[in-house]
Amino acid sequence: MDNNEYKINWKEIISFVLFCIALQLYQSNINIIHIITKFIILGLLIVWFDDYLKLISSTIKLTKKIRNKKYFFVTEKGYISDIIKRRMLSKKFCIIIYIMSLIISIFIIFIKPNIIKNIFFNYIYIILLLIASFSIIVFFKNYLTNFLYYLIPWIIVIETIKYENIKLIIIFLTIALISYSILTLLWPIYSLRKISSKTWLFGFLVTFLVTIVFEYIFKFYINEKVQSELFFNYYLVELLEQQTLPSEVVRFLKDNPNLLNKFEKILISYELNEIYSKISLIRFLILSSYSIGKIVIDLKIKLGELKAKDIYNKIRKSENVQYSDLRDCIFYGGKEYEDKIFTNTSFESIISKKESNFKKCDEATYFKIINKLGDSLLNFFKKFI
C-alpha cells in the first residue's frame, strides 16, 4: 500500500479550521470582526483558486477521454476501467458543483441580510438546491443504473401529486420524459442495455403489488377502524344541537341513529373512493413513466446499433482495419457485434495486441465479489441442465 495514501493534507485541515472560525466570527455584531471574517474567506478563496481551476481542467480532460472511449477496453470483463473512470468523473463533477454552490452561498451571505430577503435570491437558493440534487443523481448514476430507473417516477409523483389530475398528468409525464432523456444521455450505452424488458416487467409488478397493498390497507384498516368506533353520531348530533336547527330535526336524528350510520358509511365510502382514485392515478403515472423511460432508452440503444452497423460495414470494406473502429463498433453494438468481430481472428488479434499495452484499472473488491458470486451461481445452475 502506498504510504502517501494517508498522508495528512495540512492545507485542507488549516483551511477547514479557518473556515469554521470565520463562520463563528461572522455571528458577532462588531464591524471589525466582520471585516476580519471577510478577509479570511477571501484569503481561502485565493489560496484554493488555483486548485479549483486544476480540478475543472482535469475534469474536462477526463470527460474528453471518456467520450473518446480511451478507457473502454473490449477484452476487459465488465468494462471495469471505463466504469471506474466514469465514477471518478462523477465525483469530480459533484465536488465542482458543491464548491461553486458554496462560493455563491458565501457571496450571498456576506452581501447583508436585507438583500438576501429579496425574492431574486430565493430563486437562486432554489436553483442551487436543484443543481446539488442533480449532482447527487449524477454521482450515483454509474452505481445504481436500474435503481435510478425505478426511483425517478416515485420522486416525481411525490412532488406533483398536489396538482389537479389533468394538470398532474401533463406535468408528471413531461418531467419523466425530460429526466429519462437526461439520464439516457449521461449513461454509457452498455449500462443502458442492463435495463431490459425484464427490468420494465419487474417495475410493473412491484408497482402494481405495492399499490394493491395500499388499497387493502385503507380498505381493511380505515374502513373497519372508523366503523367500529361509533363516535360520528354523537359528535354530529352535538354539533347540530349548537346550530339553529329546529328541535324536531335534532330529535328525529336522535330517534333514527340508523340514518346517521348510513350517512357515515356514505362519507367513508366517498373518502375511500377518493383514496383509491389517487392510488390508481399514481399507479398509472408510475407505469407510464417506466414505459416512457424504456422507450427513450431503447431509442438510444437502437441508434447505437445503427451506428455500429455503419462502422462494421466500414470495417469489412477496409483493407487497413483500425483498433478504434473495432472498439467503437463493440461499444455501440454490444454483444451482437462483439461476437461478429471476435469470430474474425485478425480482428481479435488487433484488439488483443493493442489492449495488452494499455494500463487498466484494478478491479474493486465489490466487483470481484459480485463477479465471483455470479460465476458460482451460473456454474451451480449449469449442473442441473
mmCIF file of C-alpha atoms in Angstrom:
data_model
loop_
_atom_site.group_PDB
_atom_site.id
_atom_site.type_symbol
_atom_site.label_atom_id
_atom_site.label_comp_id
_atom_site.label_asym_id
_atom_site.label_seq_id
_atom_site.Cartn_x
_atom_site.Cartn_y
_atom_site.Cartn_z
ATOM 1 C CA MET A 1 0.000 0.000 0.000
ATOM 2 C CA ASP A 2 1.239 3.481 -0.847
ATOM 3 C CA ASN A 3 2.379 5.376 2.241
ATOM 4 C CA ASN A 4 1.285 8.660 0.686
ATOM 5 C CA GLU A 5 -2.319 7.487 0.527
ATOM 6 C CA TYR A 6 -2.966 8.535 4.113
ATOM 7 C CA LYS A 7 -0.566 11.483 4.160
ATOM 8 C CA ILE A 8 -2.004 14.374 6.147
ATOM 9 C CA ASN A 9 -3.027 17.309 3.981
ATOM 10 C CA TRP A 10 -2.299 20.272 6.247
ATOM 11 C CA LYS A 11 -3.634 22.734 3.701
ATOM 12 C CA GLU A 12 -7.099 21.148 3.870
ATOM 13 C CA ILE A 13 -7.048 20.921 7.678
ATOM 14 C CA ILE A 14 -5.930 24.542 8.199
ATOM 15 C CA SER A 15 -8.428 25.796 5.608
ATOM 16 C CA PHE A 16 -11.269 23.907 7.287
ATOM 17 C CA VAL A 17 -10.330 25.283 10.730
ATOM 18 C CA LEU A 18 -10.104 28.857 9.383
ATOM 19 C CA PHE A 19 -13.459 28.479 7.615
ATOM 20 C CA CYS A 20 -15.121 27.292 10.859
ATOM 21 C CA ILE A 21 -13.543 30.219 12.743
ATOM 22 C CA ALA A 22 -14.805 32.632 10.068
ATOM 23 C CA LEU A 23 -18.368 31.305 10.371
ATOM 24 C CA GLN A 24 -18.191 31.645 14.152
ATOM 25 C CA LEU A 25 -16.788 35.189 13.984
ATOM 26 C CA TYR A 26 -19.433 36.308 11.496
ATOM 27 C CA GLN A 27 -22.122 35.843 14.161
ATOM 28 C CA SER A 28 -20.610 38.770 16.058
ATOM 29 C CA ASN A 29 -22.162 42.248 15.764
ATOM 30 C CA ILE A 30 -18.779 44.032 15.782
ATOM 31 C CA ASN A 31 -17.890 45.519 12.386
ATOM 32 C CA ILE A 32 -14.124 44.991 12.700
ATOM 33 C CA ILE A 33 -14.682 41.265 13.302
ATOM 34 C CA HIS A 34 -16.915 41.149 10.216
ATOM 35 C CA ILE A 35 -14.099 42.686 8.178
ATOM 36 C CA ILE A 36 -11.595 40.131 9.550
ATOM 37 C CA THR A 37 -14.032 37.343 8.661
ATOM 38 C CA LYS A 38 -14.351 38.582 5.087
ATOM 39 C CA PHE A 39 -10.559 38.745 4.744
ATOM 40 C CA ILE A 40 -10.274 35.134 5.969
ATOM 41 C CA ILE A 41 -12.877 33.928 3.459
ATOM 42 C CA LEU A 42 -11.293 35.949 0.651
ATOM 43 C CA GLY A 43 -7.865 34.537 1.549
ATOM 44 C CA LEU A 44 -9.210 30.975 1.451
ATOM 45 C CA LEU A 45 -10.777 31.592 -1.958
ATOM 46 C CA ILE A 46 -7.466 32.946 -3.300
ATOM 47 C CA VAL A 47 -5.444 30.059 -1.810
ATOM 48 C CA TRP A 48 -7.745 27.402 -3.301
ATOM 49 C CA PHE A 49 -8.498 29.179 -6.594
ATOM 50 C CA ASP A 50 -5.607 27.541 -8.468
ATOM 51 C CA ASP A 51 -6.572 24.079 -7.165
ATOM 52 C CA TYR A 52 -10.170 24.673 -8.233
ATOM 53 C CA LEU A 53 -9.069 25.609 -11.760
ATOM 54 C CA LYS A 54 -6.860 22.495 -11.915
ATOM 55 C CA LEU A 55 -9.828 20.385 -10.803
ATOM 56 C CA ILE A 56 -12.016 21.863 -13.565
ATOM 57 C CA SER A 57 -9.233 21.362 -16.124
ATOM 58 C CA SER A 58 -8.650 17.721 -15.122
ATOM 59 C CA THR A 59 -12.408 17.089 -15.213
ATOM 60 C CA ILE A 60 -12.657 18.462 -18.755
ATOM 61 C CA LYS A 61 -9.690 16.324 -19.872
ATOM 62 C CA LEU A 62 -11.183 13.212 -18.258
ATOM 63 C CA THR A 63 -14.537 13.930 -19.922
ATOM 64 C CA LYS A 64 -12.884 14.131 -23.345
ATOM 65 C CA LYS A 65 -11.002 10.866 -22.770
ATOM 66 C CA ILE A 66 -14.170 9.063 -21.678
ATOM 67 C CA ARG A 67 -16.098 10.429 -24.660
ATOM 68 C CA ASN A 68 -13.283 9.199 -26.921
ATOM 69 C CA LYS A 69 -13.566 5.780 -25.206
ATOM 70 C CA LYS A 70 -9.932 5.793 -24.080
ATOM 71 C CA TYR A 71 -10.798 3.581 -21.083
ATOM 72 C CA PHE A 72 -13.232 1.264 -22.870
ATOM 73 C CA PHE A 73 -11.324 -1.994 -23.324
ATOM 74 C CA VAL A 74 -13.073 -4.733 -25.259
ATOM 75 C CA THR A 75 -11.086 -7.538 -23.619
ATOM 76 C CA GLU A 76 -11.848 -6.326 -20.093
ATOM 77 C CA LYS A 77 -14.704 -8.120 -18.356
ATOM 78 C CA GLY A 78 -17.455 -5.751 -17.273
ATOM 79 C CA TYR A 79 -15.578 -2.744 -18.712
ATOM 80 C CA ILE A 80 -14.254 -2.020 -15.211
ATOM 81 C CA SER A 81 -11.763 0.676 -16.270
ATOM 82 C CA ASP A 82 -14.424 2.690 -18.082
ATOM 83 C CA ILE A 83 -16.861 2.404 -15.163
ATOM 84 C CA ILE A 84 -14.210 3.433 -12.601
ATOM 85 C CA LYS A 85 -13.205 6.468 -14.680
ATOM 86 C CA ARG A 86 -16.857 7.458 -15.108
ATOM 87 C CA ARG A 87 -17.347 7.245 -11.351
ATOM 88 C CA MET A 88 -14.233 9.348 -10.864
ATOM 89 C CA LEU A 89 -15.677 11.899 -13.297
ATOM 90 C CA SER A 90 -18.993 11.952 -11.413
ATOM 91 C CA LYS A 91 -17.135 12.528 -8.142
ATOM 92 C CA LYS A 92 -15.166 15.435 -9.614
ATOM 93 C CA PHE A 93 -18.340 16.907 -11.094
ATOM 94 C CA CYS A 94 -20.047 16.793 -7.674
ATOM 95 C CA ILE A 95 -17.053 18.463 -5.991
ATOM 96 C CA ILE A 96 -17.048 21.254 -8.594
ATOM 97 C CA ILE A 97 -20.801 21.823 -8.210
ATOM 98 C CA TYR A 98 -20.679 21.887 -4.396
ATOM 99 C CA ILE A 99 -17.694 24.241 -4.301
ATOM 100 C CA MET A 100 -19.450 26.532 -6.767
ATOM 101 C CA SER A 101 -22.624 26.419 -4.657
ATOM 102 C CA LEU A 102 -20.585 27.146 -1.517
ATOM 103 C CA ILE A 103 -18.893 30.166 -3.128
ATOM 104 C CA ILE A 104 -22.233 31.584 -4.306
ATOM 105 C CA SER A 105 -23.791 30.971 -0.870
ATOM 106 C CA ILE A 106 -20.893 32.733 0.876
ATOM 107 C CA PHE A 107 -21.190 35.640 -1.538
ATOM 108 C CA ILE A 108 -24.925 35.940 -0.799
ATOM 109 C CA ILE A 109 -24.400 35.712 2.982
ATOM 110 C CA PHE A 110 -21.796 38.481 3.027
ATOM 111 C CA ILE A 111 -23.929 40.830 0.934
ATOM 112 C CA LYS A 112 -26.075 41.620 4.012
ATOM 113 C CA PRO A 113 -29.383 40.162 5.169
ATOM 114 C CA ASN A 114 -31.510 42.936 3.623
ATOM 115 C CA ILE A 115 -30.583 41.834 0.108
ATOM 116 C CA ILE A 116 -30.914 38.157 0.950
ATOM 117 C CA LYS A 117 -34.604 38.722 1.685
ATOM 118 C CA ASN A 118 -35.080 39.717 -1.943
ATOM 119 C CA ILE A 119 -37.129 37.156 -3.885
ATOM 120 C CA PHE A 120 -34.385 37.030 -6.534
ATOM 121 C CA PHE A 121 -32.006 35.386 -4.068
ATOM 122 C CA ASN A 122 -34.719 32.920 -3.052
ATOM 123 C CA TYR A 123 -34.807 31.732 -6.641
ATOM 124 C CA ILE A 124 -31.008 31.437 -6.650
ATOM 125 C CA TYR A 125 -31.189 29.316 -3.491
ATOM 126 C CA ILE A 126 -33.780 27.006 -5.095
ATOM 127 C CA ILE A 127 -31.645 26.689 -8.232
ATOM 128 C CA LEU A 128 -28.606 25.790 -6.099
ATOM 129 C CA LEU A 129 -30.609 23.079 -4.335
ATOM 130 C CA LEU A 130 -31.780 21.670 -7.670
ATOM 131 C CA ILE A 131 -28.220 21.661 -9.019
ATOM 132 C CA ALA A 132 -26.972 19.953 -5.851
ATOM 133 C CA SER A 133 -29.731 17.323 -6.124
ATOM 134 C CA PHE A 134 -28.892 16.758 -9.783
ATOM 135 C CA SER A 135 -25.207 16.313 -8.937
ATOM 136 C CA ILE A 136 -26.149 13.589 -6.426
ATOM 137 C CA ILE A 137 -28.052 11.744 -9.166
ATOM 138 C CA VAL A 138 -25.061 12.149 -11.491
ATOM 139 C CA PHE A 139 -22.794 10.711 -8.777
ATOM 140 C CA PHE A 140 -24.937 7.592 -8.309
ATOM 141 C CA LYS A 141 -25.777 7.072 -11.990
ATOM 142 C CA ASN A 142 -22.781 4.771 -12.511
ATOM 143 C CA TYR A 143 -23.560 2.773 -9.375
ATOM 144 C CA LEU A 144 -27.315 2.185 -9.447
ATOM 145 C CA THR A 145 -28.480 2.138 -13.061
ATOM 146 C CA ASN A 146 -31.599 0.011 -12.576
ATOM 147 C CA PHE A 147 -32.398 1.584 -9.205
ATOM 148 C CA LEU A 148 -32.485 5.101 -10.700
ATOM 149 C CA TYR A 149 -34.747 3.802 -13.473
ATOM 150 C CA TYR A 150 -37.205 2.642 -10.794
ATOM 151 C CA LEU A 151 -36.730 5.654 -8.488
ATOM 152 C CA ILE A 152 -37.352 8.544 -10.917
ATOM 153 C CA PRO A 153 -41.184 8.260 -11.177
ATOM 154 C CA TRP A 154 -41.607 7.893 -7.402
ATOM 155 C CA ILE A 155 -39.656 11.120 -6.801
ATOM 156 C CA ILE A 156 -41.675 12.990 -9.419
ATOM 157 C CA VAL A 157 -45.055 11.718 -8.189
ATOM 158 C CA ILE A 158 -44.325 12.915 -4.635
ATOM 159 C CA GLU A 159 -43.692 16.434 -5.943
ATOM 160 C CA THR A 160 -46.590 16.599 -8.422
ATOM 161 C CA ILE A 161 -49.443 14.782 -6.628
ATOM 162 C CA LYS A 162 -50.709 18.082 -5.191
ATOM 163 C CA TYR A 163 -51.844 19.323 -8.609
ATOM 164 C CA GLU A 164 -55.203 18.709 -10.259
ATOM 165 C CA ASN A 165 -55.490 15.409 -12.118
ATOM 166 C CA ILE A 166 -55.209 16.619 -15.726
ATOM 167 C CA LYS A 167 -52.508 19.145 -14.871
ATOM 168 C CA LEU A 168 -50.730 16.488 -12.798
ATOM 169 C CA ILE A 169 -50.624 14.005 -15.667
ATOM 170 C CA ILE A 170 -49.181 16.558 -18.097
ATOM 171 C CA ILE A 171 -46.575 17.837 -15.599
ATOM 172 C CA PHE A 172 -45.594 14.340 -14.467
ATOM 173 C CA LEU A 173 -45.156 12.820 -17.923
ATOM 174 C CA THR A 174 -43.229 15.874 -19.139
ATOM 175 C CA ILE A 175 -40.814 15.759 -16.177
ATOM 176 C CA ALA A 176 -40.455 11.978 -16.564
ATOM 177 C CA LEU A 177 -39.595 12.359 -20.255
ATOM 178 C CA ILE A 178 -37.023 15.083 -19.501
ATOM 179 C CA SER A 179 -35.492 13.131 -16.577
ATOM 180 C CA TYR A 180 -35.117 9.886 -18.506
ATOM 181 C CA SER A 181 -33.774 11.754 -21.537
ATOM 182 C CA ILE A 182 -31.079 13.454 -19.425
ATOM 183 C CA LEU A 183 -30.043 10.226 -17.701
ATOM 184 C CA THR A 184 -30.069 8.348 -21.011
ATOM 185 C CA LEU A 185 -27.625 10.899 -22.388
ATOM 186 C CA LEU A 186 -25.426 10.583 -19.275
ATOM 187 C CA TRP A 187 -25.413 6.771 -19.080
ATOM 188 C CA PRO A 188 -22.981 4.849 -21.321
ATOM 189 C CA ILE A 189 -24.801 2.658 -23.802
ATOM 190 C CA TYR A 190 -23.524 -0.598 -22.251
ATOM 191 C CA SER A 191 -25.155 0.405 -18.944
ATOM 192 C CA LEU A 192 -28.455 1.095 -20.707
ATOM 193 C CA ARG A 193 -28.508 -2.470 -22.027
ATOM 194 C CA LYS A 194 -28.947 -3.643 -18.425
ATOM 195 C CA ILE A 195 -32.419 -2.067 -18.489
ATOM 196 C CA SER A 196 -34.218 -4.748 -20.456
ATOM 197 C CA SER A 197 -37.850 -5.773 -20.860
ATOM 198 C CA LYS A 198 -37.428 -7.838 -17.682
ATOM 199 C CA THR A 199 -36.467 -4.655 -15.823
ATOM 200 C CA TRP A 200 -39.657 -2.969 -17.031
ATOM 201 C CA LEU A 201 -41.727 -6.042 -16.119
ATOM 202 C CA PHE A 202 -40.227 -6.160 -12.617
ATOM 203 C CA GLY A 203 -41.050 -2.464 -12.099
ATOM 204 C CA PHE A 204 -44.584 -3.082 -13.381
ATOM 205 C CA LEU A 205 -45.181 -5.993 -10.989
ATOM 206 C CA VAL A 206 -43.687 -4.223 -7.948
ATOM 207 C CA THR A 207 -45.685 -1.031 -8.590
ATOM 208 C CA PHE A 208 -48.886 -2.988 -9.143
ATOM 209 C CA LEU A 209 -48.416 -5.059 -5.972
ATOM 210 C CA VAL A 210 -47.435 -2.058 -3.810
ATOM 211 C CA THR A 211 -50.481 -0.038 -4.869
ATOM 212 C CA ILE A 212 -52.783 -3.060 -4.371
ATOM 213 C CA VAL A 213 -51.376 -3.491 -0.845
ATOM 214 C CA PHE A 214 -52.055 0.192 -0.104
ATOM 215 C CA GLU A 215 -55.634 -0.189 -1.308
ATOM 216 C CA TYR A 216 -56.207 -3.145 1.011
ATOM 217 C CA ILE A 217 -54.606 -1.295 3.925
ATOM 218 C CA PHE A 218 -57.059 1.574 3.518
ATOM 219 C CA LYS A 219 -59.963 -0.787 2.954
ATOM 220 C CA PHE A 220 -59.423 -3.083 5.934
ATOM 221 C CA TYR A 221 -57.803 -0.678 8.391
ATOM 222 C CA ILE A 222 -59.502 2.675 7.897
ATOM 223 C CA ASN A 223 -62.922 1.324 6.998
ATOM 224 C CA GLU A 224 -63.080 -1.201 9.837
ATOM 225 C CA LYS A 225 -61.479 1.166 12.339
ATOM 226 C CA VAL A 226 -63.839 4.048 11.669
ATOM 227 C CA GLN A 227 -66.955 1.912 11.510
ATOM 228 C CA SER A 228 -66.072 0.072 14.727
ATOM 229 C CA GLU A 229 -65.917 3.349 16.674
ATOM 230 C CA LEU A 230 -69.332 4.953 16.629
ATOM 231 C CA PHE A 231 -68.142 8.379 17.574
ATOM 232 C CA PHE A 232 -69.524 10.049 14.485
ATOM 233 C CA ASN A 233 -73.186 10.007 15.615
ATOM 234 C CA TYR A 234 -72.514 11.568 18.967
ATOM 235 C CA TYR A 235 -70.424 14.454 17.649
ATOM 236 C CA LEU A 236 -72.747 15.133 14.743
ATOM 237 C CA VAL A 237 -75.849 15.353 16.923
ATOM 238 C CA GLU A 238 -73.984 17.534 19.405
ATOM 239 C CA LEU A 239 -72.937 19.818 16.569
ATOM 240 C CA LEU A 240 -76.470 20.038 15.205
ATOM 241 C CA GLU A 241 -77.814 20.996 18.630
ATOM 242 C CA GLN A 242 -75.489 24.007 18.638
ATOM 243 C CA GLN A 243 -76.835 25.163 15.284
ATOM 244 C CA THR A 244 -80.093 26.979 14.653
ATOM 245 C CA LEU A 245 -81.884 23.848 13.520
ATOM 246 C CA PRO A 246 -85.424 23.104 14.646
ATOM 247 C CA SER A 247 -85.568 20.870 17.696
ATOM 248 C CA GLU A 248 -87.815 18.460 15.758
ATOM 249 C CA VAL A 249 -85.000 17.781 13.277
ATOM 250 C CA VAL A 250 -82.488 17.116 16.036
ATOM 251 C CA ARG A 251 -84.955 14.858 17.849
ATOM 252 C CA PHE A 252 -85.661 12.966 14.620
ATOM 253 C CA LEU A 253 -81.946 12.300 14.107
ATOM 254 C CA LYS A 254 -81.586 11.124 17.700
ATOM 255 C CA ASP A 255 -84.507 8.769 17.292
ATOM 256 C CA ASN A 256 -83.156 7.370 13.988
ATOM 257 C CA PRO A 257 -79.476 6.525 14.521
ATOM 258 C CA ASN A 258 -79.526 4.167 11.521
ATOM 259 C CA LEU A 259 -79.927 7.171 9.269
ATOM 260 C CA LEU A 260 -76.733 8.663 10.661
ATOM 261 C CA ASN A 261 -74.956 5.329 10.298
ATOM 262 C CA LYS A 262 -75.892 5.214 6.624
ATOM 263 C CA PHE A 263 -74.701 8.772 6.204
ATOM 264 C CA GLU A 264 -71.459 7.844 7.922
ATOM 265 C CA LYS A 265 -70.950 4.898 5.572
ATOM 266 C CA ILE A 266 -71.561 7.145 2.576
ATOM 267 C CA LEU A 267 -68.897 9.575 3.796
ATOM 268 C CA ILE A 268 -66.425 6.759 4.462
ATOM 269 C CA SER A 269 -67.086 5.256 1.034
ATOM 270 C CA TYR A 270 -66.597 8.644 -0.564
ATOM 271 C CA GLU A 271 -63.255 9.166 1.219
ATOM 272 C CA LEU A 272 -62.078 5.667 0.344
ATOM 273 C CA ASN A 273 -63.056 6.164 -3.290
ATOM 274 C CA GLU A 274 -61.013 9.379 -3.313
ATOM 275 C CA ILE A 275 -58.027 7.499 -1.899
ATOM 276 C CA TYR A 276 -58.459 4.619 -4.370
ATOM 277 C CA SER A 277 -58.683 7.132 -7.194
ATOM 278 C CA LYS A 278 -55.382 8.742 -6.146
ATOM 279 C CA ILE A 279 -53.677 5.359 -5.797
ATOM 280 C CA SER A 280 -54.917 4.346 -9.258
ATOM 281 C CA LEU A 281 -53.624 7.632 -10.652
ATOM 282 C CA ILE A 282 -50.222 7.079 -9.015
ATOM 283 C CA ARG A 283 -50.107 3.553 -10.445
ATOM 284 C CA PHE A 284 -50.949 4.846 -13.924
ATOM 285 C CA LEU A 285 -48.327 7.614 -13.726
ATOM 286 C CA ILE A 286 -45.514 5.373 -12.495
ATOM 287 C CA LEU A 287 -46.198 2.635 -15.039
ATOM 288 C CA SER A 288 -46.447 5.258 -17.788
ATOM 289 C CA SER A 289 -43.125 6.697 -16.610
ATOM 290 C CA TYR A 290 -41.434 3.290 -16.769
ATOM 291 C CA SER A 291 -42.765 2.866 -20.313
ATOM 292 C CA ILE A 292 -41.515 6.329 -21.331
ATOM 293 C CA GLY A 293 -38.096 5.572 -19.845
ATOM 294 C CA LYS A 294 -37.919 2.229 -21.658
ATOM 295 C CA ILE A 295 -38.859 3.857 -24.983
ATOM 296 C CA VAL A 296 -36.194 6.576 -24.565
ATOM 297 C CA ILE A 297 -33.539 4.019 -23.570
ATOM 298 C CA ASP A 298 -34.448 1.638 -26.409
ATOM 299 C CA LEU A 299 -34.215 4.555 -28.837
ATOM 300 C CA LYS A 300 -30.610 5.282 -27.811
ATOM 301 C CA ILE A 301 -29.722 1.578 -27.971
ATOM 302 C CA LYS A 302 -31.281 1.329 -31.441
ATOM 303 C CA LEU A 303 -29.356 4.391 -32.634
ATOM 304 C CA GLY A 304 -26.200 2.814 -31.211
ATOM 305 C CA GLU A 305 -26.862 -0.395 -33.148
ATOM 306 C CA LEU A 306 -27.370 1.584 -36.365
ATOM 307 C CA LYS A 307 -24.075 3.373 -35.748
ATOM 308 C CA ALA A 308 -22.371 0.038 -35.041
ATOM 309 C CA LYS A 309 -23.772 -1.331 -38.309
ATOM 310 C CA ASP A 310 -22.254 1.573 -40.254
ATOM 311 C CA ILE A 311 -18.888 1.094 -38.536
ATOM 312 C CA TYR A 312 -18.978 -2.669 -39.169
ATOM 313 C CA ASN A 313 -19.708 -2.145 -42.873
ATOM 314 C CA LYS A 314 -16.777 0.272 -42.989
ATOM 315 C CA ILE A 315 -14.540 -2.339 -41.290
ATOM 316 C CA ARG A 316 -15.492 -5.069 -43.777
ATOM 317 C CA LYS A 317 -14.648 -2.834 -46.739
ATOM 318 C CA SER A 318 -11.416 -1.508 -45.222
ATOM 319 C CA GLU A 319 -8.046 -3.042 -46.046
ATOM 320 C CA ASN A 320 -6.357 -1.429 -43.049
ATOM 321 C CA VAL A 321 -8.664 -2.023 -40.070
ATOM 322 C CA GLN A 322 -8.115 0.337 -37.132
ATOM 323 C CA TYR A 323 -8.423 -0.681 -33.486
ATOM 324 C CA SER A 324 -10.558 2.395 -32.754
ATOM 325 C CA ASP A 325 -13.162 1.246 -35.306
ATOM 326 C CA LEU A 326 -13.327 -2.246 -33.795
ATOM 327 C CA ARG A 327 -13.649 -0.807 -30.282
ATOM 328 C CA ASP A 328 -16.343 1.693 -31.286
ATOM 329 C CA CYS A 329 -18.301 -0.980 -33.135
ATOM 330 C CA ILE A 330 -18.439 -3.144 -30.000
ATOM 331 C CA PHE A 331 -19.168 -0.137 -27.767
ATOM 332 C CA TYR A 332 -22.227 0.907 -29.787
ATOM 333 C CA GLY A 333 -23.370 -2.526 -30.976
ATOM 334 C CA GLY A 334 -22.938 -4.596 -27.833
ATOM 335 C CA LYS A 335 -22.751 -8.380 -27.651
ATOM 336 C CA GLU A 336 -24.018 -8.997 -31.194
ATOM 337 C CA TYR A 337 -21.189 -7.064 -32.838
ATOM 338 C CA GLU A 338 -18.644 -8.261 -30.285
ATOM 339 C CA ASP A 339 -19.355 -11.839 -31.393
ATOM 340 C CA LYS A 340 -19.128 -10.836 -35.059
ATOM 341 C CA ILE A 341 -15.745 -9.175 -34.581
ATOM 342 C CA PHE A 342 -14.208 -11.877 -32.383
ATOM 343 C CA THR A 343 -15.126 -14.599 -34.877
ATOM 344 C CA ASN A 344 -12.552 -12.969 -37.151
ATOM 345 C CA THR A 345 -9.117 -13.997 -35.871
ATOM 346 C CA SER A 346 -7.357 -10.997 -37.426
ATOM 347 C CA PHE A 347 -9.749 -8.575 -35.716
ATOM 348 C CA GLU A 348 -9.303 -10.398 -32.409
ATOM 349 C CA SER A 349 -5.528 -10.220 -32.816
ATOM 350 C CA ILE A 350 -5.634 -6.454 -33.442
ATOM 351 C CA ILE A 351 -7.704 -5.875 -30.288
ATOM 352 C CA SER A 352 -5.644 -8.189 -28.053
ATOM 353 C CA LYS A 353 -2.339 -6.760 -29.240
ATOM 354 C CA LYS A 354 -3.469 -3.153 -28.775
ATOM 355 C CA GLU A 355 -5.103 -3.581 -25.369
ATOM 356 C CA SER A 356 -2.220 -5.600 -23.941
ATOM 357 C CA ASN A 357 -0.230 -2.347 -23.905
ATOM 358 C CA PHE A 358 -2.898 -0.366 -22.032
ATOM 359 C CA LYS A 359 -2.844 0.189 -18.302
ATOM 360 C CA LYS A 360 -6.157 -0.980 -16.895
ATOM 361 C CA CYS A 361 -7.729 -0.060 -13.571
ATOM 362 C CA ASP A 362 -7.589 -2.572 -10.748
ATOM 363 C CA GLU A 363 -10.867 -4.332 -10.165
ATOM 364 C CA ALA A 364 -12.526 -3.079 -6.971
ATOM 365 C CA THR A 365 -13.254 -5.559 -4.175
ATOM 366 C CA TYR A 366 -17.030 -5.410 -4.626
ATOM 367 C CA PHE A 367 -16.620 -6.050 -8.365
ATOM 368 C CA LYS A 368 -14.598 -9.166 -7.577
ATOM 369 C CA ILE A 369 -17.186 -10.395 -5.072
ATOM 370 C CA ILE A 370 -20.103 -9.789 -7.457
ATOM 371 C CA ASN A 371 -18.319 -11.459 -10.384
ATOM 372 C CA LYS A 372 -17.300 -14.478 -8.301
ATOM 373 C CA LEU A 373 -20.814 -14.800 -6.889
ATOM 374 C CA GLY A 374 -22.303 -14.555 -10.384
ATOM 375 C CA ASP A 375 -19.904 -17.184 -11.758
ATOM 376 C CA SER A 376 -20.606 -19.514 -8.817
ATOM 377 C CA LEU A 377 -24.375 -19.259 -9.269
ATOM 378 C CA LEU A 378 -24.039 -19.807 -13.015
ATOM 379 C CA ASN A 379 -21.913 -22.929 -12.510
ATOM 380 C CA PHE A 380 -24.363 -24.193 -9.872
ATOM 381 C CA PHE A 381 -27.377 -23.923 -12.196
ATOM 382 C CA LYS A 382 -25.429 -25.461 -15.087
ATOM 383 C CA LYS A 383 -25.218 -28.697 -13.088
ATOM 384 C CA PHE A 384 -28.995 -29.131 -13.338
ATOM 385 C CA ILE A 385 -29.021 -28.895 -17.134
#
